[in-house]
Short mmCIF file of C-alpha atoms and ligand atoms in Angstrom, two decimals:
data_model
loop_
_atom_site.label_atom_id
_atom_site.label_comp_id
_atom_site.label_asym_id
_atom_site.label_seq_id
_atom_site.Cartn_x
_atom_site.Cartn_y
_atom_site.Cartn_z
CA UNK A 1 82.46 79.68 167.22
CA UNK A 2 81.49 83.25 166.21
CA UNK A 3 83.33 84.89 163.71
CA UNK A 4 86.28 87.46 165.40
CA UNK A 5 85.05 90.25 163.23
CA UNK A 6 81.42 90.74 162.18
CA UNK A 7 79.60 93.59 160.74
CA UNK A 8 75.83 93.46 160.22
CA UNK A 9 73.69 96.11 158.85
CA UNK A 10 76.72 98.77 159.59
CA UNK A 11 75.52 102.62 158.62
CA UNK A 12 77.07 105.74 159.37
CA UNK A 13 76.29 109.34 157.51
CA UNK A 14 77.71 112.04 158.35
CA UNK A 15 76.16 115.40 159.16
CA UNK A 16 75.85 117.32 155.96
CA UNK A 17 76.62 114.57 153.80
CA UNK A 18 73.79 113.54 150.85
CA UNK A 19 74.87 109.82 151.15
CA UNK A 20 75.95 107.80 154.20
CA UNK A 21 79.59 107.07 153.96
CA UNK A 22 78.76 103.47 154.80
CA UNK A 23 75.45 101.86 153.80
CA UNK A 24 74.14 98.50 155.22
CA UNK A 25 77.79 97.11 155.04
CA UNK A 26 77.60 93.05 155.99
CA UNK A 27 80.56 91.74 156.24
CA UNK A 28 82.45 88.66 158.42
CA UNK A 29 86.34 88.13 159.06
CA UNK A 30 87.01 84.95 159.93
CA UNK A 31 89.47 83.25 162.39
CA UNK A 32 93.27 83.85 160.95
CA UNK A 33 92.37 85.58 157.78
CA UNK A 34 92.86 88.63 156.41
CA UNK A 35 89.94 90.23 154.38
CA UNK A 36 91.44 93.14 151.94
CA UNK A 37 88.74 96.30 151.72
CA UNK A 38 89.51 98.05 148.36
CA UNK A 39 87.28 100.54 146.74
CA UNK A 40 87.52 104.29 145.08
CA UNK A 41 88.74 107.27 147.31
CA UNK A 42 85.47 107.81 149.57
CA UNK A 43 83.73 104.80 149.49
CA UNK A 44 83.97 104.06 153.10
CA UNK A 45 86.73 102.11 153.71
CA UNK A 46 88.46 104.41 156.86
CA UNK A 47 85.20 104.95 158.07
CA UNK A 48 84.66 101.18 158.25
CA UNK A 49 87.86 100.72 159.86
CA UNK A 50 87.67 103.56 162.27
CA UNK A 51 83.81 101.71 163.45
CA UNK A 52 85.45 98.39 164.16
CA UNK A 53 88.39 99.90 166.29
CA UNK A 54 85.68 102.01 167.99
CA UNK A 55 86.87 105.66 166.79
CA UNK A 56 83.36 106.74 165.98
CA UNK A 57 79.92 105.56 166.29
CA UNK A 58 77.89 104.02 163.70
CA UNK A 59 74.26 105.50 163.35
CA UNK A 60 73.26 101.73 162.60
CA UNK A 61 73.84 98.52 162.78
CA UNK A 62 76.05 96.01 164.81
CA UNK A 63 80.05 95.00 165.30
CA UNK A 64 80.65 92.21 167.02
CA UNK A 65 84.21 90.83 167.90
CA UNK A 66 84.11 87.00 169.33
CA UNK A 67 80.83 86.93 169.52
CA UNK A 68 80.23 90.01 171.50
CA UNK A 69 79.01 92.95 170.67
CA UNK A 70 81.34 96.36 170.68
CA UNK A 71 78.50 98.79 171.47
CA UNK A 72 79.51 101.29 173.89
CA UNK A 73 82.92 99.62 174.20
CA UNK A 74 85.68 101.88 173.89
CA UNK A 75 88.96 101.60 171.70
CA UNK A 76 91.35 100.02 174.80
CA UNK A 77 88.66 97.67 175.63
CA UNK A 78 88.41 95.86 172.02
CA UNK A 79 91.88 94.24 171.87
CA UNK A 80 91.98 95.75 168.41
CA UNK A 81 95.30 97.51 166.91
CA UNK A 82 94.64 99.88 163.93
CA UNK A 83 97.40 101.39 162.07
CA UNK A 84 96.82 103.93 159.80
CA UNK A 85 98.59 106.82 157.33
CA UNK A 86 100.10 109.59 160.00
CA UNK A 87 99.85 106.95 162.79
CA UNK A 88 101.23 109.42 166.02
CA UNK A 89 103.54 107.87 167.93
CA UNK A 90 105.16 108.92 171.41
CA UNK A 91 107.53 111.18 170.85
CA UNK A 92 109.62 111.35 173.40
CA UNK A 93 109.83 107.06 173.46
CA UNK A 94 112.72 105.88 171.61
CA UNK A 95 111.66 103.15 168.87
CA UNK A 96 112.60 100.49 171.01
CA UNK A 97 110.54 101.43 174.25
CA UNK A 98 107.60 102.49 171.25
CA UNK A 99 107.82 98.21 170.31
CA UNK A 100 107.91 97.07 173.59
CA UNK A 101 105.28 99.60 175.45
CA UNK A 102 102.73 97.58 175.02
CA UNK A 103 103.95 93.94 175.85
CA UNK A 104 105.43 95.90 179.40
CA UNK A 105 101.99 96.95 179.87
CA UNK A 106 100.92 93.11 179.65
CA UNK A 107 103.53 92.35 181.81
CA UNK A 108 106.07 90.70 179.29
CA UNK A 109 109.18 89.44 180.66
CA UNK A 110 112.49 91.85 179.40
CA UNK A 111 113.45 88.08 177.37
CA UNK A 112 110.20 87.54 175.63
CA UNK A 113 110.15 91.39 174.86
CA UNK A 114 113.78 92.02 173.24
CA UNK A 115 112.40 88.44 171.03
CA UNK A 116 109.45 90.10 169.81
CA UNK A 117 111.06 93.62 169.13
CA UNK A 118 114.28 92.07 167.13
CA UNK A 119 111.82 89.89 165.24
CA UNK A 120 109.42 92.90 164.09
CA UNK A 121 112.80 95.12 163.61
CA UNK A 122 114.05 92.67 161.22
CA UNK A 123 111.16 91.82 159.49
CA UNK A 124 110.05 95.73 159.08
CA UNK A 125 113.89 96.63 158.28
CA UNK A 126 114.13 99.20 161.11
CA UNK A 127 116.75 97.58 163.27
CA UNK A 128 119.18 100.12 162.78
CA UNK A 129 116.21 102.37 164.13
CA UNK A 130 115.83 101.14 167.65
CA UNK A 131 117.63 104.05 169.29
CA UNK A 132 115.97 107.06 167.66
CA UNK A 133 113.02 109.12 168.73
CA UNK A 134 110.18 109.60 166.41
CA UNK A 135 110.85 113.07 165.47
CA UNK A 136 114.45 111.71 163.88
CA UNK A 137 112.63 108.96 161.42
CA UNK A 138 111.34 109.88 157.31
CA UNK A 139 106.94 108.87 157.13
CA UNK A 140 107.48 105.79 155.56
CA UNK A 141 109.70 104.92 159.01
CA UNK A 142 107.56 106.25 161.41
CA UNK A 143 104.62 103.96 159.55
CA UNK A 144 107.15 100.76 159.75
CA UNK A 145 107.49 101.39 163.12
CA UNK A 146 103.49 102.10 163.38
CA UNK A 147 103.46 98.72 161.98
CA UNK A 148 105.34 97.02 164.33
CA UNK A 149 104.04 98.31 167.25
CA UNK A 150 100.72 96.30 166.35
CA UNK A 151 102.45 93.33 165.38
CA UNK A 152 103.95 92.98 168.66
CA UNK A 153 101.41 93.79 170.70
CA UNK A 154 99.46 90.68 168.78
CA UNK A 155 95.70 91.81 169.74
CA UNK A 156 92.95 90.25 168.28
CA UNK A 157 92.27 91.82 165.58
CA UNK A 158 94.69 93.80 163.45
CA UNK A 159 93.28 96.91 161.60
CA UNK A 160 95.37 98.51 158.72
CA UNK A 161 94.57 101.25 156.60
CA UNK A 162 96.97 101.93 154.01
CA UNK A 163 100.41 100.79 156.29
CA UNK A 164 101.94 100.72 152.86
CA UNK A 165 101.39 103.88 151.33
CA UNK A 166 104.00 106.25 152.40
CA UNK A 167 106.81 103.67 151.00
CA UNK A 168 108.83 103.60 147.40
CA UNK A 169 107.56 100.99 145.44
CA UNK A 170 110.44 98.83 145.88
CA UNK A 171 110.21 98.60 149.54
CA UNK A 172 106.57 98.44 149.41
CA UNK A 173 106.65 95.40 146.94
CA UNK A 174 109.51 94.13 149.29
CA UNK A 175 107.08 94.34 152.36
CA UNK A 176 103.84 93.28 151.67
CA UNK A 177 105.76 89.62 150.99
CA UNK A 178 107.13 89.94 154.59
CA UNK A 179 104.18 91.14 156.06
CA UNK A 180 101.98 88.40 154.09
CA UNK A 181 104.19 85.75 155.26
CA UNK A 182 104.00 87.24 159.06
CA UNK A 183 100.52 87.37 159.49
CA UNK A 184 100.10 83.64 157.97
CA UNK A 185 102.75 82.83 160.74
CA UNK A 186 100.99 84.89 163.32
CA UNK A 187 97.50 83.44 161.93
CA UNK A 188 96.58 86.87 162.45
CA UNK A 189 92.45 87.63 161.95
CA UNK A 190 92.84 91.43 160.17
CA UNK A 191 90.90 94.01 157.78
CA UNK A 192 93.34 95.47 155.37
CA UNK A 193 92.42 98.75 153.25
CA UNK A 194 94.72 99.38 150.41
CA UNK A 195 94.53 101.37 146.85
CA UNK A 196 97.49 98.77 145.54
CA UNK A 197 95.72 95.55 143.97
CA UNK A 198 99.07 93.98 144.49
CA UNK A 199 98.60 93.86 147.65
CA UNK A 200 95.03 92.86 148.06
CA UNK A 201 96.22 90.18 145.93
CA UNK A 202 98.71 88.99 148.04
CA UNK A 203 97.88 89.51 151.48
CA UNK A 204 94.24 89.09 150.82
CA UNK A 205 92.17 85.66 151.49
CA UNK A 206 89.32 87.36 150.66
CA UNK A 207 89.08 90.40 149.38
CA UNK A 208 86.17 93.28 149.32
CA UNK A 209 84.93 96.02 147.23
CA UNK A 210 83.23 98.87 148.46
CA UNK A 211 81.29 101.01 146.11
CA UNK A 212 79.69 104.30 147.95
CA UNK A 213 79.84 102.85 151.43
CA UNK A 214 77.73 99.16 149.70
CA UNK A 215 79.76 96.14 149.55
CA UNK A 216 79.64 95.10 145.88
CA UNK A 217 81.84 91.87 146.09
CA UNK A 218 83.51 89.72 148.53
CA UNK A 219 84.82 86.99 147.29
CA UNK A 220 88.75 85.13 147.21
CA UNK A 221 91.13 87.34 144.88
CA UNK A 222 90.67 84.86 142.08
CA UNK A 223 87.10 84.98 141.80
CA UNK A 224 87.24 88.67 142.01
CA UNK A 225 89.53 88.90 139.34
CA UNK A 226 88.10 85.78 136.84
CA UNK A 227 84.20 85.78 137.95
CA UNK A 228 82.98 89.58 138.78
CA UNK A 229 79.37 89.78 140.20
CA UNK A 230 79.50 93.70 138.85
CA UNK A 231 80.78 95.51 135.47
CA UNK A 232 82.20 97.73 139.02
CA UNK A 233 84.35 94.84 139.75
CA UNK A 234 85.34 94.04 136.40
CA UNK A 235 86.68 97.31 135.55
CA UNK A 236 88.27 98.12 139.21
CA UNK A 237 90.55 95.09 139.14
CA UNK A 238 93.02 94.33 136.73
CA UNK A 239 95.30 96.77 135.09
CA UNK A 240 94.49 97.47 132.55
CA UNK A 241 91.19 96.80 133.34
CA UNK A 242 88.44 94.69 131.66
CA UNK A 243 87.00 95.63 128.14
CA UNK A 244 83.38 96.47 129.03
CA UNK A 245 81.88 97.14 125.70
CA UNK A 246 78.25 97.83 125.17
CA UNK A 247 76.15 95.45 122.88
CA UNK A 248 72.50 95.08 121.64
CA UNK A 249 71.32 91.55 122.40
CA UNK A 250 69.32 90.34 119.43
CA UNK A 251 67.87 86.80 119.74
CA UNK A 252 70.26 84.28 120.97
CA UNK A 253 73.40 86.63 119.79
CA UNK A 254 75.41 90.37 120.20
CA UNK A 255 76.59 91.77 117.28
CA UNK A 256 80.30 93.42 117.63
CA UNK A 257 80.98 94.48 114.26
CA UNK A 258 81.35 91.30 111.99
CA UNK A 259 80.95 89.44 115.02
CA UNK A 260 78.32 87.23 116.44
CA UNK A 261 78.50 86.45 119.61
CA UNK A 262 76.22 83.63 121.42
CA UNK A 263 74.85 85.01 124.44
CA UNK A 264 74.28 82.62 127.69
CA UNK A 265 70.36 82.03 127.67
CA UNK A 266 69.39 83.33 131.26
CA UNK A 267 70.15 86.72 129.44
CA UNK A 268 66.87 88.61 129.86
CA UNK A 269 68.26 92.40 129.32
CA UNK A 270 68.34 93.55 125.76
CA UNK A 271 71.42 96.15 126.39
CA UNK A 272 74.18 94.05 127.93
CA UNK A 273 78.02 94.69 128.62
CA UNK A 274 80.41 92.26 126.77
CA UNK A 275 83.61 91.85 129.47
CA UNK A 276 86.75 90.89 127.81
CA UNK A 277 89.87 90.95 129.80
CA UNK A 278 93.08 92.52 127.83
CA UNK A 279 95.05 89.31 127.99
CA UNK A 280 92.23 87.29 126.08
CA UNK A 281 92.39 89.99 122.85
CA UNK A 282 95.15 88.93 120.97
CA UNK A 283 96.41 91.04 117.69
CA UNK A 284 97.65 90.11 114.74
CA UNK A 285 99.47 91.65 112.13
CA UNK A 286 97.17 92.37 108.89
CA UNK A 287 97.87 90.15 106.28
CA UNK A 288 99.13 87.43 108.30
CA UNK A 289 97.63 84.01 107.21
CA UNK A 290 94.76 82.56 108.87
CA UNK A 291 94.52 78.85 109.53
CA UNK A 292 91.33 77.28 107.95
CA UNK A 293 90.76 75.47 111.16
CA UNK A 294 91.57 77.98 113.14
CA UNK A 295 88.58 78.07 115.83
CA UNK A 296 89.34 81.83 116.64
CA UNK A 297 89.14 82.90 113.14
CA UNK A 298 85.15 83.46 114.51
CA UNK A 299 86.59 86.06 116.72
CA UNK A 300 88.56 88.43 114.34
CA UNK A 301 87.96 92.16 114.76
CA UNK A 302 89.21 94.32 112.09
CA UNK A 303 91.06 97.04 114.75
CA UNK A 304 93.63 100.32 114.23
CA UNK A 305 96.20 100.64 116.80
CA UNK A 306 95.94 103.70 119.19
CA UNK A 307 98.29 103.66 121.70
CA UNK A 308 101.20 101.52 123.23
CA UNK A 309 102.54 101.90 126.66
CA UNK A 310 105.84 99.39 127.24
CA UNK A 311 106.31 98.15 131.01
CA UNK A 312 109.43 95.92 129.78
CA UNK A 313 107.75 91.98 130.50
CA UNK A 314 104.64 93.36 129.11
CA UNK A 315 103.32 95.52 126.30
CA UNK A 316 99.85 97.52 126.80
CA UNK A 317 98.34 98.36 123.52
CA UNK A 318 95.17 100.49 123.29
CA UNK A 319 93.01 99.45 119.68
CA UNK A 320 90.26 100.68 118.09
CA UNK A 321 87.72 98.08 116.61
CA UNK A 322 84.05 98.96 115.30
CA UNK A 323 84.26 102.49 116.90
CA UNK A 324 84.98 100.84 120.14
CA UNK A 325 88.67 101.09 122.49
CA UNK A 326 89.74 97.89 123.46
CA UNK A 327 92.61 97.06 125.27
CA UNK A 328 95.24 93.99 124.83
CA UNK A 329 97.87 93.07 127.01
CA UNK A 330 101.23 91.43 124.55
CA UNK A 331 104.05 89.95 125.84
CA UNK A 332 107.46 91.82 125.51
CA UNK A 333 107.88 95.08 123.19
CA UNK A 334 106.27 93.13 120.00
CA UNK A 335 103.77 95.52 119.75
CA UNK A 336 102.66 97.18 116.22
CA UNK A 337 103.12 101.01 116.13
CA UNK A 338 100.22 103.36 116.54
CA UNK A 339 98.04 103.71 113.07
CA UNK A 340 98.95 100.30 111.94
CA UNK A 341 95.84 97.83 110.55
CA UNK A 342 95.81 94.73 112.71
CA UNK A 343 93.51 91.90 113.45
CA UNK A 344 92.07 91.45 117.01
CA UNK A 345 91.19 87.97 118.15
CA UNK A 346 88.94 87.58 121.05
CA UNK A 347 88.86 84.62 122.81
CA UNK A 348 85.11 84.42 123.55
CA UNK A 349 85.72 81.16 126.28
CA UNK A 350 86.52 84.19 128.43
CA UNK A 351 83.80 86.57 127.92
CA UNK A 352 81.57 87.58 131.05
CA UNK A 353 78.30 89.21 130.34
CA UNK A 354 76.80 91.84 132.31
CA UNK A 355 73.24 93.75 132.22
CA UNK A 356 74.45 97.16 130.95
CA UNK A 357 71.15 98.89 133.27
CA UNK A 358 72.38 97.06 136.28
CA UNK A 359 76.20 96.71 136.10
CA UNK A 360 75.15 92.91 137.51
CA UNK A 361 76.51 89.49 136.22
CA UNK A 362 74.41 87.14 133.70
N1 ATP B 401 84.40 113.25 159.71
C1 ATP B 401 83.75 113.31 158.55
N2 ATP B 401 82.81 114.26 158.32
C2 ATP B 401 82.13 114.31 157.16
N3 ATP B 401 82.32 113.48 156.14
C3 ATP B 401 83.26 112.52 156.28
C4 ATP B 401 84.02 112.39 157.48
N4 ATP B 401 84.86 111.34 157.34
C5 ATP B 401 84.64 110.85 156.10
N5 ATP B 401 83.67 111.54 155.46
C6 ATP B 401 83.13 111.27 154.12
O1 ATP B 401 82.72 109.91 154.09
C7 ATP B 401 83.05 109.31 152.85
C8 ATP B 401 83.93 108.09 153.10
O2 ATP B 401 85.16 108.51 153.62
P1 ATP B 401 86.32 107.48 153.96
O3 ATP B 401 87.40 108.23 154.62
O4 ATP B 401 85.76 106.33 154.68
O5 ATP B 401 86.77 107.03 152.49
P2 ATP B 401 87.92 106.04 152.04
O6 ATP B 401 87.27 104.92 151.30
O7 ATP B 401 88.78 105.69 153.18
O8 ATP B 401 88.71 106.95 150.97
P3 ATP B 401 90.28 107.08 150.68
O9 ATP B 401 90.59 105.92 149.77
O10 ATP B 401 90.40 108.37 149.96
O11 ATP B 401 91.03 107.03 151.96
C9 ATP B 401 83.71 110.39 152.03
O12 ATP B 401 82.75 110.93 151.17
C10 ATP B 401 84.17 111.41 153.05
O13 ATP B 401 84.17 112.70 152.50
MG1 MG B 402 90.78 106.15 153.67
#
């Protein structure tokens, strides 16, 4: 069976513009899944969105949903529903008649549609909204109800870009677990562009970065996160993100200050990128004692503390080892104050290696 959503080849530059704002983009959604497009401001990612629902016209390429392709086939005809930042919504319909507009246009009986409507009320909190016009509700409920005007309507293919953002955290964070949970339920087939790696993370099966309009990765949240293809990757996901820190390769080793550091053999650049997540750099106090058998004692940095930002569960500490910033995630507020000597241990079973010239993967 072909694939609900795919995109082959897909270009599109605008007039004026020095680069296309989406280059050769391949990319497949598959039945029931939600792919999550993340990616800097301006890499693409509306402009992607706004080519599948059939808003503009690429200058290349080829969208096809089920198996058949969407050129020349205008937004009504593609039984897609895109919701997006400042969605407009009928102003003179009350939230209720916004819901069910387009199940009474498919010919819904009243029962069916009062199920659907209560269920996307509840599930988007708006219930107490039902009565009001659009014109009496904050953003972040005219985007809930934006929201739930595409979940009833079930097309499809859902398109979202950025439902989430006009929300307080809390609610957000509250959301994206309903809405993750729905669209299992609903088995719904969707393309989901968000800033918030939360949420790629958890509404994402698979999940793909977009680098100047190229796809750089598209891979399941985990393997984004533990096995980046690009240094891009690496230092895009995760917060903080990965240590990238330049090294000289010199036979079968790095050098990182008193370090030596095996490098995998298939290593044929000289200048390479040493990845170390901040969770796998552990500090210790100076003058704490070192176990003789302590494997890790191979992986002690001599390092000055920075900087320390508290987030309560989790303490980020900024370090400076051999002229180089690392950072280290530690758990609580048992972090050393800024100045102090400390040791850093790296724990080199994590390292990733990437060719500093190319930003790609060993
Ligand atoms: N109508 C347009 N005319 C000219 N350039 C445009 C137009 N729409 C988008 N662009 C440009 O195309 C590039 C991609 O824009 P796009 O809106 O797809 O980015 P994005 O990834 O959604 O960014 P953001 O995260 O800020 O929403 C940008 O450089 C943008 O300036
Ligand atoms: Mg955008």
């Amino acid at each position: 069976m072909a694939a609900p959503v795919s995109i082959r080849g897909l270009s599109r530059c605008f007039a004026g513009n020095d680069r296309p704002a989406v280059d050769k983009l391949d990319l497949e959604v598959n039945q029931g899944e939600v792919v999550c497009l993340v990616g800097p401001s301006g890499c693409g990612k509306s402009t992607t969105l706004r080519l599948v629902a059939g808003l503009d016209t690429p200058d290349d390429g080829e969208i096809t949903i089920d198996g058949r392709t969407m050129r020349g086939v205008p937004p009504q005809d593609r039984d897609v529903a895109m919701v997006f930042q400042g969605f407009a919504l009928y102003p003179h319909m009350t939230v209720r008649q916004i819901l069910g507009f387009p199940l009474k246009m498919r010919g819904a009986a009243r029962a069916e549609r009062e199920r659907a409507i209560a269920q996307a009320a509840d599930m988007l909190a708006i219930r107490h909204l039902l009565d009001r016009r659009p014109g009496q509700l904050s953003g972040g409920e005219q985007q809930r109800v934006a929201m739930g005007r595409a979940l009833v309507r079930q097309p499809k293919v859902f398109l979202f870009d950025e439902p989430l953002s006009n929300l307080d955290a809390a609610l957000r964070a509250e959301l994206r677990i309903e809405l993750g949970r729905l669209l299992r339920r609903l088995e719904a087939t969707a393309l989901y562009v968000t800033h918030d790696q939360a949420e790629a993370m958890t509404l994402g099966k698979r999940i793909a970065v977009l680098r100047q309009g190229r796809l750089e990765q598209l891979d399941t949240p985990r393997c984004i996160y533990e096995a980046p293809q690009t240094s891009f990757v690496a230092s895009f996901f995760g917060v903080p993100p990965m240590n990238l820190v330049p090294v000289e390769r010199s036979g079968e080793h790095v050098r990182f200050g008193p370090l030596r550091v095996p490098v995998p053999r298939a290593a044929g650049a000289h200048e390479l990128l040493l990845g170390i997540r901040p969770e796998h750099v552990q500090i210790q106090p100076d003058g704490a004692p070192s176990c003789a058998d302590d494997t890790r004692s191979a992986s002690r940095l001599p390092a000055q503390i920075v900087s320390i930002e508290p987030h309560g569960a989790e303490t980020h500490v900024e370090l400076e080892a051999n002229g180089q910033l690392l950072r280290a995630r530690v758990k609580g507020f048992d972090a050393p104050v800024p100045g102090e000597s400390v040791s850093a241990l790296l724990d080199l079973a994590h390292v990733r290696w990437f060719d500093a010239s190319t930003g790609h993967a060993l």
